[in-house]
Short mmCIF file of C-alpha atoms in Angstrom, two decimals:
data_model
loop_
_atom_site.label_atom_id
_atom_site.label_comp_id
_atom_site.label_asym_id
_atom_site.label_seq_id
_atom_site.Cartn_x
_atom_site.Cartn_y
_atom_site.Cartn_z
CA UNK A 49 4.69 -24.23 30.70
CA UNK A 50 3.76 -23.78 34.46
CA UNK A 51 6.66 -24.87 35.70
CA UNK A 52 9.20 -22.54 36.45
CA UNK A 53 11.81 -24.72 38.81
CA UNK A 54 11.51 -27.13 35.27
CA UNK A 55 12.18 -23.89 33.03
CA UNK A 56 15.02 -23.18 35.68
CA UNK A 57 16.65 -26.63 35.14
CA UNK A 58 16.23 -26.09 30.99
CA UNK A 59 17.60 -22.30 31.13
CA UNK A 60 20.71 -23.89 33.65
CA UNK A 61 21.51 -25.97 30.24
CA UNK A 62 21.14 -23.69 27.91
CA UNK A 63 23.43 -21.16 29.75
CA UNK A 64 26.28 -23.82 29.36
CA UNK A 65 25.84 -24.33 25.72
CA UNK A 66 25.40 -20.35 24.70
CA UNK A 67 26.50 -18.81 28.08
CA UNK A 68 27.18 -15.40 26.44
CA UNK A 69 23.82 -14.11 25.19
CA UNK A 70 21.99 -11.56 27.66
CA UNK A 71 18.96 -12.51 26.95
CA UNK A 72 19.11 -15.72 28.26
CA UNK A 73 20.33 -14.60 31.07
CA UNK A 74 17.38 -12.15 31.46
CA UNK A 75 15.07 -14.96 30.77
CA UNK A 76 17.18 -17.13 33.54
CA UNK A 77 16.99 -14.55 36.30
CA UNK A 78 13.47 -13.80 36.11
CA UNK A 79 12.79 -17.78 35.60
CA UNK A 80 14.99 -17.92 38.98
CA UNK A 81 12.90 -14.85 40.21
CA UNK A 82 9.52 -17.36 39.75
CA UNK A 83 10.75 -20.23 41.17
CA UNK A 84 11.61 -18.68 44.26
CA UNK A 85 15.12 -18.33 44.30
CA UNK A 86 15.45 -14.75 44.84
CA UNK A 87 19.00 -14.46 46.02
CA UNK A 88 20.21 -16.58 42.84
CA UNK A 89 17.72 -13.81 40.58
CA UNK A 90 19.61 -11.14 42.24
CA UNK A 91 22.71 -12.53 41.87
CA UNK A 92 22.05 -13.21 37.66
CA UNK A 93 20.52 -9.36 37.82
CA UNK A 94 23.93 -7.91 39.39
CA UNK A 95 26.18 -10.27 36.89
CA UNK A 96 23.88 -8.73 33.86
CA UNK A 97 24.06 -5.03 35.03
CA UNK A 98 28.09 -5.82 35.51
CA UNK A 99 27.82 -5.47 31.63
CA UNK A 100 25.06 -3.31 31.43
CA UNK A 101 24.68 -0.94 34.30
CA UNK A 102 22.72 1.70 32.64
CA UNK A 103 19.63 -0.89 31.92
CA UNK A 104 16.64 0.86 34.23
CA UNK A 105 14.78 -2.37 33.29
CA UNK A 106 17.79 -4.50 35.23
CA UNK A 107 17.64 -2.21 38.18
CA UNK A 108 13.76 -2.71 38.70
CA UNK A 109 13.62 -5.85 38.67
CA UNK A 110 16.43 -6.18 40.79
CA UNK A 111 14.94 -3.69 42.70
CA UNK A 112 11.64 -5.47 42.68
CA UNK A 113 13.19 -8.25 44.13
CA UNK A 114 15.28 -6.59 46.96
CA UNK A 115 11.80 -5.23 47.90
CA UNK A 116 10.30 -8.74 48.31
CA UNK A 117 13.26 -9.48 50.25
CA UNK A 118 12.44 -6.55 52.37
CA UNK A 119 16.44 -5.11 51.89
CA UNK A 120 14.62 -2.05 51.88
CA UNK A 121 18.00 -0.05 51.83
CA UNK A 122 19.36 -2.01 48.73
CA UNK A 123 16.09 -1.93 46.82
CA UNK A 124 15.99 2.00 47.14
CA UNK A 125 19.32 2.71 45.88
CA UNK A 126 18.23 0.53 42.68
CA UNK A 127 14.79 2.16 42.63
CA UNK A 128 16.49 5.25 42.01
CA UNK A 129 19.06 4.41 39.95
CA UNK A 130 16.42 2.83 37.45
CA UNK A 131 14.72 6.74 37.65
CA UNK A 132 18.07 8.52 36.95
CA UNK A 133 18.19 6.98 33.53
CA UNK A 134 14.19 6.30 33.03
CA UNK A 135 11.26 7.60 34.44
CA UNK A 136 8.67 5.64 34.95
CA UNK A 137 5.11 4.84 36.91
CA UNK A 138 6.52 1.82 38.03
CA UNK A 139 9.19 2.52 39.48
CA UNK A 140 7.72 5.30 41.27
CA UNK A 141 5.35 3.03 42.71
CA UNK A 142 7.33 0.82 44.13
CA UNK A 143 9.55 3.43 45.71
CA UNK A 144 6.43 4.80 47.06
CA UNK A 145 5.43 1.30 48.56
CA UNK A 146 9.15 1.08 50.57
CA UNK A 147 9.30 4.36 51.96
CA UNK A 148 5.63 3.76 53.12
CA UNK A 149 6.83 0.52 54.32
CA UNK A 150 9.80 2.36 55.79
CA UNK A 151 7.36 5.17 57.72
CA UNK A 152 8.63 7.84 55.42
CA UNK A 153 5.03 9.11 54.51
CA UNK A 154 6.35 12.44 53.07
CA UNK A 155 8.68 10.69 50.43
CA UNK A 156 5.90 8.03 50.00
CA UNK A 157 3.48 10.29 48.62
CA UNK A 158 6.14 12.50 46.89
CA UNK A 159 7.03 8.92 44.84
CA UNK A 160 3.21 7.99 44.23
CA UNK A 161 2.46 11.74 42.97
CA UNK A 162 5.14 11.56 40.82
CA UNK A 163 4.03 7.88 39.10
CA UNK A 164 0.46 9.35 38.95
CA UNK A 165 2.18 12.25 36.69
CA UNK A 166 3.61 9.70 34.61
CA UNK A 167 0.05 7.33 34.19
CA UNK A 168 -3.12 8.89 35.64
CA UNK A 169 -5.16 6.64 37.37
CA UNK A 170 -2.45 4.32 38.02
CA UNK A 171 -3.99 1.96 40.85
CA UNK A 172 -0.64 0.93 42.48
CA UNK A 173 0.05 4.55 43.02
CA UNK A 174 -3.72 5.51 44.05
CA UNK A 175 -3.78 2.61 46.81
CA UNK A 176 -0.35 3.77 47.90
CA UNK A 177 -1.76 7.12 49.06
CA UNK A 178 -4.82 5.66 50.15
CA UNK A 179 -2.87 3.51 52.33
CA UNK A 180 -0.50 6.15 53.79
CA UNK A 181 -3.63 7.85 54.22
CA UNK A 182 -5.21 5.53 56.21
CA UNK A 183 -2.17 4.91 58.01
CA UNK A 184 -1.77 8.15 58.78
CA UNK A 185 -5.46 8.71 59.99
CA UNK A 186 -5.43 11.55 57.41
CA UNK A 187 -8.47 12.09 54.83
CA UNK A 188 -8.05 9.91 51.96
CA UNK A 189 -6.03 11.06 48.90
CA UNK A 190 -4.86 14.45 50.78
CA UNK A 191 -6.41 17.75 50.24
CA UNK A 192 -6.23 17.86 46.32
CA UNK A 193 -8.96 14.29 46.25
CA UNK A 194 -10.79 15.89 48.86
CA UNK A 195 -11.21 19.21 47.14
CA UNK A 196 -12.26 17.49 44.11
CA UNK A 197 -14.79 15.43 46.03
CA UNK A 198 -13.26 11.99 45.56
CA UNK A 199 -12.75 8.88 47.80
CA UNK A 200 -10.64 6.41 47.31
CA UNK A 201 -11.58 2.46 48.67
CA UNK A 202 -9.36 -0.15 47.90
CA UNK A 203 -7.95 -4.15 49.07
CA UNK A 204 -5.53 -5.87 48.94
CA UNK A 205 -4.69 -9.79 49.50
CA UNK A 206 -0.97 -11.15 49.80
CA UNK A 207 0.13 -14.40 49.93
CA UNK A 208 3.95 -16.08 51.14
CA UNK A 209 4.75 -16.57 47.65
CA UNK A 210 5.25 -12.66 46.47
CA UNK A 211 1.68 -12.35 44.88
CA UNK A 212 -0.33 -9.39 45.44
CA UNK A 213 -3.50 -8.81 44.68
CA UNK A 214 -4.68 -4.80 44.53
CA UNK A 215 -7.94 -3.15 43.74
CA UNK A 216 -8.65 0.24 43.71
CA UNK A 217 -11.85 2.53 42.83
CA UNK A 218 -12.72 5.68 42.69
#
């Protein structure tokens, strides 16, 4: 418990003994994923969607990943792949977040619409457009918050290690 390079080390060995079942594997990458080994989790996520390359879940997180990498390119075509067979807020997020990241404001707030569609009040997706917003020096939330008569306010803190922490009000 806590210790993710130890879970690493006991997933390794159980790999050798039943190397065939997926869900180890799963349970490997993301272990990987947590230690910080991200090229070794992408490397188990593009082995598992070898045999499963319809799993949406597979491409986020691989996805995910690519993003916290910053292959921005890579983590797009995944991000969308994961949407052609599943919609969800999520996903549409985090697409969102690279093409803001990527100065594509247009696409950014076409992605965060689209994952508020999917979960109202989503906060990932509401400080997305508050961001491009403010990046932008546009009014917060675009014309359809505005005409409603709502502001959005939001932080965020970030660390090295891949944590974010994101709050958002209304």
């Amino acid at each position: 418990a806590r210790d993710s390079i130890g879970n690493v080390q006991l997933l390794t060995r159980a790999i050798a003994l039943a190397g065939a079942d997926p869900g180890l594997h799963r349970d490997y990458a993301e272990a990987l994923a947590w230690s910080g080994d991200r090229p070794g989790a992408i490397a188990e996520y593009t082995d598992l969607l070898r045999r499963s390359p319809n799993d949406p879940e597979l491409l986020l997180r691989r996805g995910r990943l690519e993003v916290w990498n910053r292959d921005y390119v890579a983590a797009e075509t995944d991000l969308r792949a994961s949407l052609a067979r599943r919609p969800s807020h999520e996903t549409y997020a985090l697409l969102g977040d690279v093409y803001r990241w990527r100065g594509d404001y247009k696409k950014s707030r076409q992605a965060y619409a689209a994952a508020l569609a999917l979960s109202p009040g989503d906060s990932t997706a509401l400080v997305g457009l508050a961001e491009v917003e403010r990046e932008r020096g546009e009014m917060v939330a675009s014309g359809i918050a505005a005409e409603l008569g709502w502001t959005a306010q939001f932080t965020h803190s970030e660390d090295n290690a891949g944590f974010l922490y994101l709050a958002a009000g209304l």
